[in-house]
Amino acid sequence: MKLWVLRHGQAEPQVSSDAERNLTAHGRQEVLRSAAHLIDQPLAAIYASPYVRAQQTAQLVRELLGFEPPIITVPWLTPDSHPARVLEQLDTADNLLLVSHQPLVGSLISLLEAGHLRSPQPMNTASLAELEGDWPLAGAMTLNAVHHL
């Protein structure tokens, strides 16, 4: 199983609600540079947080890759979601891209790789992590790469 975890690109400062923040022009460019690492990867699905900046990030990736299936919007990828809840949702899925936020992405990577939440993986805007393993279980995956801009 391969799993990619992408933090959304740079977003505008706080607006009326955190969920409504849009990507900036710089954030869009960041996402496109990160998405280039996904070209020719065997993606089966793109899951994204319902927050606007994550949706915009996922859509940019989808367009760059020419990925035809729709983006799957899920409530368990918001910034304050618990990483264990994400693991429950992944089950036996394979070759997924998750588009989300800090602190979730850093904690999720730590849980998948190390089996705990004590050392979250640093993830800048538009950072992309690639993990691989037989099953999405705590401590059972290998972090192959993290692409920071």
JSON list of N, CA, C and O in Angstrom, two decimals, residues 52-72:
[
{"chain": "A", "resi": 52, "resn": "VAL", "atom": "N", "xyz": [-12.08, 24.85, 2.45]},
{"chain": "A", "resi": 52, "resn": "VAL", "atom": "CA", "xyz": [-11.89, 25.40, 1.10]},
{"chain": "A", "resi": 52, "resn": "VAL", "atom": "C", "xyz": [-10.46, 25.23, 0.60]},
{"chain": "A", "resi": 52, "resn": "VAL", "atom": "O", "xyz": [-10.23, 24.79, -0.53]},
{"chain": "A", "resi": 53, "resn": "ARG", "atom": "N", "xyz": [-9.46, 25.56, 1.42]},
{"chain": "A", "resi": 53, "resn": "ARG", "atom": "CA", "xyz": [-8.08, 25.50, 0.95]},
{"chain": "A", "resi": 53, "resn": "ARG", "atom": "C", "xyz": [-7.64, 24.07, 0.61]},
{"chain": "A", "resi": 53, "resn": "ARG", "atom": "O", "xyz": [-6.86, 23.85, -0.30]},
{"chain": "A", "resi": 54, "resn": "ALA", "atom": "N", "xyz": [-8.16, 23.08, 1.33]},
{"chain": "A", "resi": 54, "resn": "ALA", "atom": "CA", "xyz": [-7.86, 21.68, 1.03]},
{"chain": "A", "resi": 54, "resn": "ALA", "atom": "C", "xyz": [-8.57, 21.25, -0.25]},
{"chain": "A", "resi": 54, "resn": "ALA", "atom": "O", "xyz": [-8.00, 20.52, -1.08]},
{"chain": "A", "resi": 55, "resn": "GLN", "atom": "N", "xyz": [-9.80, 21.69, -0.43]},
{"chain": "A", "resi": 55, "resn": "GLN", "atom": "CA", "xyz": [-10.54, 21.38, -1.66]},
{"chain": "A", "resi": 55, "resn": "GLN", "atom": "C", "xyz": [-9.84, 21.98, -2.87]},
{"chain": "A", "resi": 55, "resn": "GLN", "atom": "O", "xyz": [-9.70, 21.32, -3.91]},
{"chain": "A", "resi": 56, "resn": "GLN", "atom": "N", "xyz": [-9.38, 23.22, -2.74]},
{"chain": "A", "resi": 56, "resn": "GLN", "atom": "CA", "xyz": [-8.66, 23.87, -3.85]},
{"chain": "A", "resi": 56, "resn": "GLN", "atom": "C", "xyz": [-7.35, 23.14, -4.14]},
{"chain": "A", "resi": 56, "resn": "GLN", "atom": "O", "xyz": [-6.99, 22.95, -5.31]},
{"chain": "A", "resi": 57, "resn": "THR", "atom": "N", "xyz": [-6.65, 22.72, -3.10]},
{"chain": "A", "resi": 57, "resn": "THR", "atom": "CA", "xyz": [-5.41, 21.97, -3.27]},
{"chain": "A", "resi": 57, "resn": "THR", "atom": "C", "xyz": [-5.67, 20.67, -4.00]},
{"chain": "A", "resi": 57, "resn": "THR", "atom": "O", "xyz": [-4.98, 20.33, -4.97]},
{"chain": "A", "resi": 58, "resn": "ALA", "atom": "N", "xyz": [-6.66, 19.92, -3.56]},
{"chain": "A", "resi": 58, "resn": "ALA", "atom": "CA", "xyz": [-6.99, 18.64, -4.18]},
{"chain": "A", "resi": 58, "resn": "ALA", "atom": "C", "xyz": [-7.39, 18.83, -5.65]},
{"chain": "A", "resi": 58, "resn": "ALA", "atom": "O", "xyz": [-6.99, 18.04, -6.52]},
{"chain": "A", "resi": 59, "resn": "GLN", "atom": "N", "xyz": [-8.13, 19.88, -5.93]},
{"chain": "A", "resi": 59, "resn": "GLN", "atom": "CA", "xyz": [-8.56, 20.14, -7.31]},
{"chain": "A", "resi": 59, "resn": "GLN", "atom": "C", "xyz": [-7.37, 20.48, -8.21]},
{"chain": "A", "resi": 59, "resn": "GLN", "atom": "O", "xyz": [-7.29, 20.02, -9.35]},
{"chain": "A", "resi": 60, "resn": "LEU", "atom": "N", "xyz": [-6.43, 21.25, -7.70]},
{"chain": "A", "resi": 60, "resn": "LEU", "atom": "CA", "xyz": [-5.22, 21.56, -8.48]},
{"chain": "A", "resi": 60, "resn": "LEU", "atom": "C", "xyz": [-4.44, 20.29, -8.80]},
{"chain": "A", "resi": 60, "resn": "LEU", "atom": "O", "xyz": [-3.96, 20.10, -9.92]},
{"chain": "A", "resi": 61, "resn": "VAL", "atom": "N", "xyz": [-4.29, 19.41, -7.81]},
{"chain": "A", "resi": 61, "resn": "VAL", "atom": "CA", "xyz": [-3.60, 18.14, -8.03]},
{"chain": "A", "resi": 61, "resn": "VAL", "atom": "C", "xyz": [-4.34, 17.32, -9.07]},
{"chain": "A", "resi": 61, "resn": "VAL", "atom": "O", "xyz": [-3.75, 16.78, -10.01]},
{"chain": "A", "resi": 62, "resn": "ARG", "atom": "N", "xyz": [-5.64, 17.22, -8.90]},
{"chain": "A", "resi": 62, "resn": "ARG", "atom": "CA", "xyz": [-6.47, 16.45, -9.82]},
{"chain": "A", "resi": 62, "resn": "ARG", "atom": "C", "xyz": [-6.31, 16.94, -11.26]},
{"chain": "A", "resi": 62, "resn": "ARG", "atom": "O", "xyz": [-6.14, 16.15, -12.19]},
{"chain": "A", "resi": 63, "resn": "GLU", "atom": "N", "xyz": [-6.35, 18.25, -11.44]},
{"chain": "A", "resi": 63, "resn": "GLU", "atom": "CA", "xyz": [-6.21, 18.83, -12.79]},
{"chain": "A", "resi": 63, "resn": "GLU", "atom": "C", "xyz": [-4.83, 18.59, -13.36]},
{"chain": "A", "resi": 63, "resn": "GLU", "atom": "O", "xyz": [-4.69, 18.21, -14.53]},
{"chain": "A", "resi": 64, "resn": "LEU", "atom": "N", "xyz": [-3.78, 18.80, -12.56]},
{"chain": "A", "resi": 64, "resn": "LEU", "atom": "CA", "xyz": [-2.42, 18.60, -13.05]},
{"chain": "A", "resi": 64, "resn": "LEU", "atom": "C", "xyz": [-2.19, 17.16, -13.49]},
{"chain": "A", "resi": 64, "resn": "LEU", "atom": "O", "xyz": [-1.55, 16.90, -14.50]},
{"chain": "A", "resi": 65, "resn": "LEU", "atom": "N", "xyz": [-2.73, 16.21, -12.72]},
{"chain": "A", "resi": 65, "resn": "LEU", "atom": "CA", "xyz": [-2.52, 14.80, -13.02]},
{"chain": "A", "resi": 65, "resn": "LEU", "atom": "C", "xyz": [-3.48, 14.26, -14.08]},
{"chain": "A", "resi": 65, "resn": "LEU", "atom": "O", "xyz": [-3.28, 13.15, -14.56]},
{"chain": "A", "resi": 66, "resn": "GLY", "atom": "N", "xyz": [-4.52, 15.02, -14.39]},
{"chain": "A", "resi": 66, "resn": "GLY", "atom": "CA", "xyz": [-5.54, 14.50, -15.29]},
{"chain": "A", "resi": 66, "resn": "GLY", "atom": "C", "xyz": [-6.28, 13.35, -14.64]},
{"chain": "A", "resi": 66, "resn": "GLY", "atom": "O", "xyz": [-6.73, 12.41, -15.31]},
{"chain": "A", "resi": 67, "resn": "PHE", "atom": "N", "xyz": [-6.45, 13.41, -13.32]},
{"chain": "A", "resi": 67, "resn": "PHE", "atom": "CA", "xyz": [-7.09, 12.34, -12.54]},
{"chain": "A", "resi": 67, "resn": "PHE", "atom": "C", "xyz": [-8.60, 12.47, -12.71]},
{"chain": "A", "resi": 67, "resn": "PHE", "atom": "O", "xyz": [-9.19, 13.49, -12.36]},
{"chain": "A", "resi": 68, "resn": "GLU", "atom": "N", "xyz": [-9.24, 11.46, -13.25]},
{"chain": "A", "resi": 68, "resn": "GLU", "atom": "CA", "xyz": [-10.66, 11.55, -13.59]},
{"chain": "A", "resi": 68, "resn": "GLU", "atom": "C", "xyz": [-11.64, 11.37, -12.44]},
{"chain": "A", "resi": 68, "resn": "GLU", "atom": "O", "xyz": [-12.64, 12.08, -12.39]},
{"chain": "A", "resi": 69, "resn": "PRO", "atom": "N", "xyz": [-11.42, 10.44, -11.52]},
{"chain": "A", "resi": 69, "resn": "PRO", "atom": "CA", "xyz": [-12.43, 10.26, -10.46]},
{"chain": "A", "resi": 69, "resn": "PRO", "atom": "C", "xyz": [-12.60, 11.55, -9.64]},
{"chain": "A", "resi": 69, "resn": "PRO", "atom": "O", "xyz": [-11.67, 12.34, -9.51]},
{"chain": "A", "resi": 70, "resn": "PRO", "atom": "N", "xyz": [-13.78, 11.74, -9.09]},
{"chain": "A", "resi": 70, "resn": "PRO", "atom": "CA", "xyz": [-14.01, 12.94, -8.28]},
{"chain": "A", "resi": 70, "resn": "PRO", "atom": "C", "xyz": [-13.23, 12.90, -6.96]},
{"chain": "A", "resi": 70, "resn": "PRO", "atom": "O", "xyz": [-12.87, 11.81, -6.48]},
{"chain": "A", "resi": 71, "resn": "ILE", "atom": "N", "xyz": [-13.01, 14.06, -6.41]},
{"chain": "A", "resi": 71, "resn": "ILE", "atom": "CA", "xyz": [-12.39, 14.17, -5.08]},
{"chain": "A", "resi": 71, "resn": "ILE", "atom": "C", "xyz": [-13.41, 13.68, -4.07]},
{"chain": "A", "resi": 71, "resn": "ILE", "atom": "O", "xyz": [-14.60, 14.03, -4.14]},
{"chain": "A", "resi": 72, "resn": "ILE", "atom": "N", "xyz": [-12.96, 12.90, -3.12]},
{"chain": "A", "resi": 72, "resn": "ILE", "atom": "CA", "xyz": [-13.84, 12.39, -2.06]},
{"chain": "A", "resi": 72, "resn": "ILE", "atom": "C", "xyz": [-13.65, 13.29, -0.84]},
{"chain": "A", "resi": 72, "resn": "ILE", "atom": "O", "xyz": [-12.56, 13.32, -0.24]}
]
